[in-house]
Coordinates of C-alpha atoms in Angstrom, one line a residue:
Chain A
X1 CA -43.1 -12.6 2.7
X2 CA -41.8 -9.3 4.5
X3 CA -39.4 -7.0 3.1
X4 CA -36.1 -8.6 4.8
X5 CA -37.2 -11.8 3.6
X6 CA -37.4 -10.6 0.2
X7 CA -34.0 -9.1 0.5
X8 CA -32.6 -12.3 1.7
X9 CA -33.8 -14.2 -1.4
X10 CA -32.7 -11.6 -3.7
X11 CA -29.2 -11.3 -2.1
X12 CA -28.6 -15.0 -0.8
X13 CA -24.8 -14.7 -0.7
X14 CA -24.7 -11.4 1.3
X15 CA -27.4 -12.8 3.7
X16 CA -25.3 -15.8 4.4
X17 CA -22.1 -13.7 4.8
X18 CA -24.0 -11.6 7.1
X19 CA -25.4 -14.7 9.1
X20 CA -22.1 -16.4 9.3
X21 CA -20.0 -13.5 10.6
X22 CA -22.7 -12.4 12.9
X23 CA -23.0 -16.1 14.5
X24 CA -19.1 -17.0 14.6
X25 CA -17.7 -13.6 15.2
X26 CA -20.1 -11.9 17.5
X27 CA -19.3 -8.6 16.0
X28 CA -20.1 -5.4 17.9
X29 CA -20.3 -3.7 14.3
X30 CA -20.7 -5.3 11.0
X31 CA -21.0 -4.0 7.5
X32 CA -21.1 -6.3 4.4
X33 CA -21.0 -4.4 1.2
X34 CA -21.5 -6.1 -2.2
X35 CA -19.0 -4.4 -4.5
X36 CA -19.7 -6.6 -7.6
X37 CA -21.3 -3.9 -9.5
X38 CA -17.9 -2.1 -9.6
X39 CA -16.3 -5.2 -11.2
X40 CA -16.4 -6.8 -14.7
X41 CA -19.1 -9.3 -13.8
X42 CA -22.9 -9.6 -14.8
X43 CA -25.5 -7.2 -13.0
X44 CA -26.8 -8.7 -10.0
X45 CA -23.6 -10.7 -9.2
X46 CA -22.5 -11.6 -5.7
X47 CA -19.0 -12.1 -6.4
X48 CA -17.0 -9.1 -4.8
X49 CA -17.6 -8.1 -1.2
X50 CA -16.2 -5.8 1.4
X51 CA -16.5 -6.4 5.2
X52 CA -16.0 -4.6 8.2
X53 CA -16.0 -6.6 11.3
X54 CA -15.5 -5.2 14.8
X55 CA -15.2 -7.9 17.4
X56 CA -13.3 -8.4 20.6
X57 CA -12.5 -11.9 19.4
X58 CA -9.8 -10.2 17.4
X59 CA -8.0 -9.1 20.5
X60 CA -4.5 -10.6 20.7
X61 CA -4.4 -11.3 16.9
X62 CA -2.5 -9.5 14.2
X63 CA -3.8 -8.7 10.7
X64 CA -3.2 -12.1 9.0
X65 CA -4.6 -14.1 11.9
X66 CA -7.7 -12.0 11.9
X67 CA -8.3 -12.2 8.2
X68 CA -7.7 -16.1 8.3
X69 CA -10.4 -16.2 11.0
X70 CA -13.0 -14.5 8.6
X71 CA -11.8 -16.6 5.6
X72 CA -12.4 -19.7 7.6
X73 CA -15.8 -18.5 8.5
X74 CA -16.8 -17.8 4.9
X75 CA -14.8 -20.8 3.5
X76 CA -17.9 -22.1 1.5
X77 CA -18.8 -18.9 0.1
X78 CA -15.2 -18.3 -1.1
X79 CA -15.1 -21.8 -2.8
X80 CA -18.5 -21.4 -4.4
X81 CA -18.4 -18.1 -6.1
X82 CA -17.3 -15.2 -3.9
X83 CA -14.2 -14.0 -5.9
X84 CA -12.9 -11.3 -3.8
X85 CA -13.3 -10.5 -0.1
X86 CA -11.7 -7.2 1.3
X87 CA -11.7 -7.3 5.1
X88 CA -11.3 -4.7 7.6
X89 CA -10.9 -6.6 11.2
X90 CA -10.9 -4.4 14.1
X91 CA -11.2 -4.7 17.9
X92 CA -13.8 -2.4 19.6
X93 CA -11.0 -0.3 21.0
X94 CA -9.5 0.2 17.6
X95 CA -12.8 0.9 16.1
X96 CA -13.7 3.5 18.6
X97 CA -11.4 5.9 17.1
X98 CA -12.0 4.8 13.7
X99 CA -13.8 6.1 10.6
X100 CA -16.2 4.7 8.0
X101 CA -15.4 1.5 6.1
X102 CA -12.5 1.8 3.5
X103 CA -13.2 1.5 -0.2
X104 CA -11.8 -0.9 -2.6
X105 CA -9.5 0.2 -5.6
X106 CA -11.2 0.6 -9.0
X107 CA -11.4 -2.6 -11.0
X108 CA -8.9 -3.0 -13.7
X109 CA -10.8 -5.7 -15.5
X110 CA -9.1 -8.8 -14.2
X111 CA -7.9 -9.6 -17.8
X112 CA -11.4 -10.1 -19.0
X113 CA -11.9 -6.4 -20.4
X114 CA -9.6 -4.0 -21.9
X115 CA -9.1 -1.2 -19.4
X116 CA -8.0 2.4 -20.1
X117 CA -5.4 3.8 -17.9
X118 CA -3.4 2.1 -15.1
X119 CA -5.6 3.2 -12.1
X120 CA -2.5 5.0 -10.7
X121 CA -4.9 7.5 -9.0
X122 CA -6.1 4.9 -6.4
X123 CA -6.6 6.2 -3.1
X124 CA -3.7 5.3 -0.9
X125 CA -3.3 7.1 2.4
X126 CA 0.4 8.5 2.6
X127 CA 2.3 8.4 5.9
X128 CA 1.6 12.2 6.2
X129 CA -2.1 11.6 6.3
X130 CA -2.6 13.3 2.9
X131 CA -4.9 11.3 0.5
X132 CA -4.5 11.0 -3.3
X133 CA -7.7 10.6 -5.1
X134 CA -8.5 9.9 -8.8
Chain B
X1 CA 11.1 -40.6 -15.6
X2 CA 14.8 -40.8 -16.6
X3 CA 17.3 -38.0 -15.7
X4 CA 20.9 -37.4 -16.0
X5 CA 23.7 -37.7 -18.9
X6 CA 24.6 -40.9 -20.9
X7 CA 26.0 -43.3 -18.5
X8 CA 24.8 -41.7 -15.5
X9 CA 21.0 -41.9 -15.9
X10 CA 18.8 -42.0 -12.9
X11 CA 15.2 -43.1 -12.7
X12 CA 13.0 -41.0 -10.7
X13 CA 9.9 -42.7 -9.7
X14 CA 7.7 -39.7 -10.2
X15 CA 4.2 -41.4 -9.7
X16 CA 5.4 -43.0 -6.5
X17 CA 6.6 -39.4 -5.2
X18 CA 3.4 -37.9 -6.1
X19 CA 1.5 -40.7 -4.3
X20 CA 3.8 -40.3 -1.2
X21 CA 3.6 -36.3 -1.1
X22 CA -0.2 -36.4 -1.5
X23 CA -2.4 -34.0 -3.6
X24 CA -2.1 -30.8 -1.2
X25 CA 1.7 -30.9 -1.3
X26 CA 1.9 -31.6 -4.9
X27 CA -0.7 -28.6 -5.8
X28 CA 1.5 -26.3 -3.6
X29 CA 4.8 -27.4 -5.3
X30 CA 4.7 -25.1 -8.2
X31 CA 4.0 -22.2 -6.0
X32 CA 6.8 -23.2 -3.5
X33 CA 9.1 -23.4 -6.3
X34 CA 8.1 -19.9 -7.7
X35 CA 8.9 -18.6 -4.1
X36 CA 12.4 -19.9 -4.0
X37 CA 13.2 -20.8 -7.3
X38 CA 16.7 -21.0 -8.7
X39 CA 17.7 -18.0 -6.8
X40 CA 17.7 -19.8 -3.5
X41 CA 21.1 -18.7 -2.5
X42 CA 19.8 -15.2 -2.8
X43 CA 16.8 -15.9 -0.7
X44 CA 19.1 -17.5 2.0
X45 CA 21.4 -14.6 1.9
X46 CA 18.5 -12.2 2.1
X47 CA 19.3 -10.2 -0.8
X48 CA 18.2 -10.0 -4.5
X49 CA 14.9 -9.9 -6.2
X50 CA 13.4 -12.9 -4.3
X51 CA 13.4 -11.0 -1.0
X52 CA 10.0 -9.5 -2.2
X53 CA 7.8 -11.7 -4.1
X54 CA 4.3 -10.8 -5.2
X55 CA 1.7 -13.2 -6.8
X56 CA -0.7 -10.6 -8.7
X57 CA -3.0 -10.5 -11.7
X58 CA -1.0 -8.9 -14.5
X59 CA 2.3 -7.4 -14.0
X60 CA 3.7 -4.3 -12.3
X61 CA 3.5 -2.0 -15.3
X62 CA 0.1 -3.1 -16.1
X63 CA -2.0 -4.7 -13.3
X64 CA -5.2 -6.2 -14.2
X65 CA -6.9 -6.0 -10.8
X66 CA -7.4 -3.2 -8.6
X67 CA -6.1 -4.7 -5.5
X68 CA -2.9 -6.1 -7.3
X69 CA -2.4 -2.5 -8.5
X70 CA -2.7 -1.2 -5.0
X71 CA 0.1 -3.4 -3.7
X72 CA 2.4 -2.4 -6.7
X73 CA 1.6 1.2 -5.7
X74 CA 2.3 0.9 -2.1
X75 CA 5.6 -1.0 -2.8
X76 CA 6.5 1.9 -5.2
X77 CA 5.9 4.4 -2.6
X78 CA 8.3 2.8 -0.3
X79 CA 11.0 2.7 -3.2
X80 CA 10.6 -1.1 -3.8
X81 CA 10.6 -1.8 -7.5
X82 CA 13.1 -4.5 -8.2
X83 CA 11.1 -7.4 -6.9
X84 CA 9.8 -10.8 -8.4
X85 CA 6.2 -11.1 -9.5
X86 CA 4.0 -13.8 -10.8
X87 CA 1.1 -13.3 -12.9
X88 CA -1.5 -15.8 -11.9
X89 CA -3.8 -15.1 -14.9
X90 CA -1.2 -16.8 -16.9
X91 CA -1.1 -20.0 -15.0
X92 CA -4.2 -21.5 -13.5
X93 CA -2.1 -24.1 -11.6
X94 CA 0.0 -21.5 -10.0
X95 CA -3.1 -19.5 -9.1
X96 CA -4.6 -22.4 -7.2
X97 CA -1.3 -23.7 -5.9
X98 CA -0.2 -20.4 -4.1
X99 CA -3.7 -20.4 -2.6
X100 CA -3.2 -23.8 -1.2
X101 CA 0.5 -23.1 -0.4
X102 CA -0.4 -20.1 1.8
X103 CA -4.0 -21.1 2.8
X104 CA -5.1 -17.8 1.7
X105 CA -8.0 -17.7 -0.8
X106 CA -7.4 -14.4 -2.8
X107 CA -4.8 -12.8 -4.8
X108 CA -2.6 -10.6 -4.4
X109 CA -0.2 -12.3 -2.2
X110 CA 2.9 -10.7 -0.9
X111 CA 5.8 -12.6 0.5
X112 CA 9.0 -11.1 2.2
X113 CA 11.9 -13.6 2.3
X114 CA 9.6 -16.5 1.8
X115 CA 7.4 -15.7 4.2
X116 CA 3.7 -14.8 3.7
X117 CA 3.0 -11.1 4.8
X118 CA -0.5 -10.7 3.5
X119 CA -2.7 -9.4 0.8
X120 CA -3.7 -5.8 -0.4
X121 CA -5.7 -5.1 2.8
X122 CA -2.9 -6.0 5.2
X123 CA -0.2 -4.3 3.0
X124 CA -2.3 -1.0 2.9
X125 CA -2.8 -1.3 6.9
X126 CA 0.9 -1.8 7.4
X127 CA 1.6 1.2 5.0
X128 CA -0.9 3.4 7.0
X129 CA 0.3 2.5 10.4
X130 CA 4.1 2.4 9.7
X131 CA 4.7 -1.3 10.1
X132 CA 5.7 -1.6 6.6
X133 CA 8.7 0.4 6.9
X134 CA 9.8 -1.9 10.0
X135 CA 9.1 -5.2 8.0
X136 CA 11.2 -4.0 5.0
X137 CA 13.9 -3.1 7.2
X138 CA 14.0 -6.5 8.7
X139 CA 14.6 -8.1 5.2
X140 CA 17.2 -5.5 4.5
X141 CA 15.3 -2.9 2.4
X142 CA 15.3 0.6 3.4
X143 CA 12.1 2.0 2.6
X144 CA 11.8 5.4 0.8
X145 CA 9.6 6.6 3.3
X146 CA 11.6 5.8 6.3
X147 CA 12.9 9.2 6.8
X148 CA 9.5 10.6 6.3
X149 CA 8.3 8.4 9.6
X150 CA 11.3 9.7 11.5
X151 CA 10.4 13.3 10.8
X152 CA 7.0 12.7 12.2

């Protein structure tokens, strides 16, 4: 069994997400990031993901419609165990001038663990382009 | 069930109504009521706390999820603080009902005048590209960042 097959076995949900998005949305660029380690879940979980999908299929659609399309593709995963799915959905033209995939805000425990602080320092890009970081 | 005062009781065939509406609608009813609630007149007149409704984890002063917190922060930046929120962690049926109602699998969910706007990602995108100022204006809310935008 080669390295990529081993990775597929070790990360089955991530592999399925990647395969489905590739097959259904024909992306020009695709990033699938497992963010579970940043959340209050056991080590090795595949419950929180962020995806960046660049596809011409998004042309003519606005944000909600694009996200719904991604949610439909990954419906089974969302029903089975994926708890959070952050989405960046762009057309190739929009992506041409774009930067790296964004990052998700820090976990505040989801009610499962006591958290210190309110996470007020989360990165939110203001209208002037100034970013505020923790 | 029986409803009404003495002499004016009414029999409401709840089981029959549930059967007619079907499971999907019934699951969504709680969420739909949360959106309009008893402030229907305010919603219809496009004023009041029901103009902006957020289904989130936790409450605005103590969000329990980073994505919910991001929504609260973004709204705060636009000067939107007097709005209605529902903590889905306190009510599992509401949590599932709102997902069914809006056909959207994640929390938080933001509504303007009963219309689904999106989750954290979409609200952040709207904030960054200036659309959020415009969308707030459409529902009668002047964003605190409106004049910042016109300067640029």
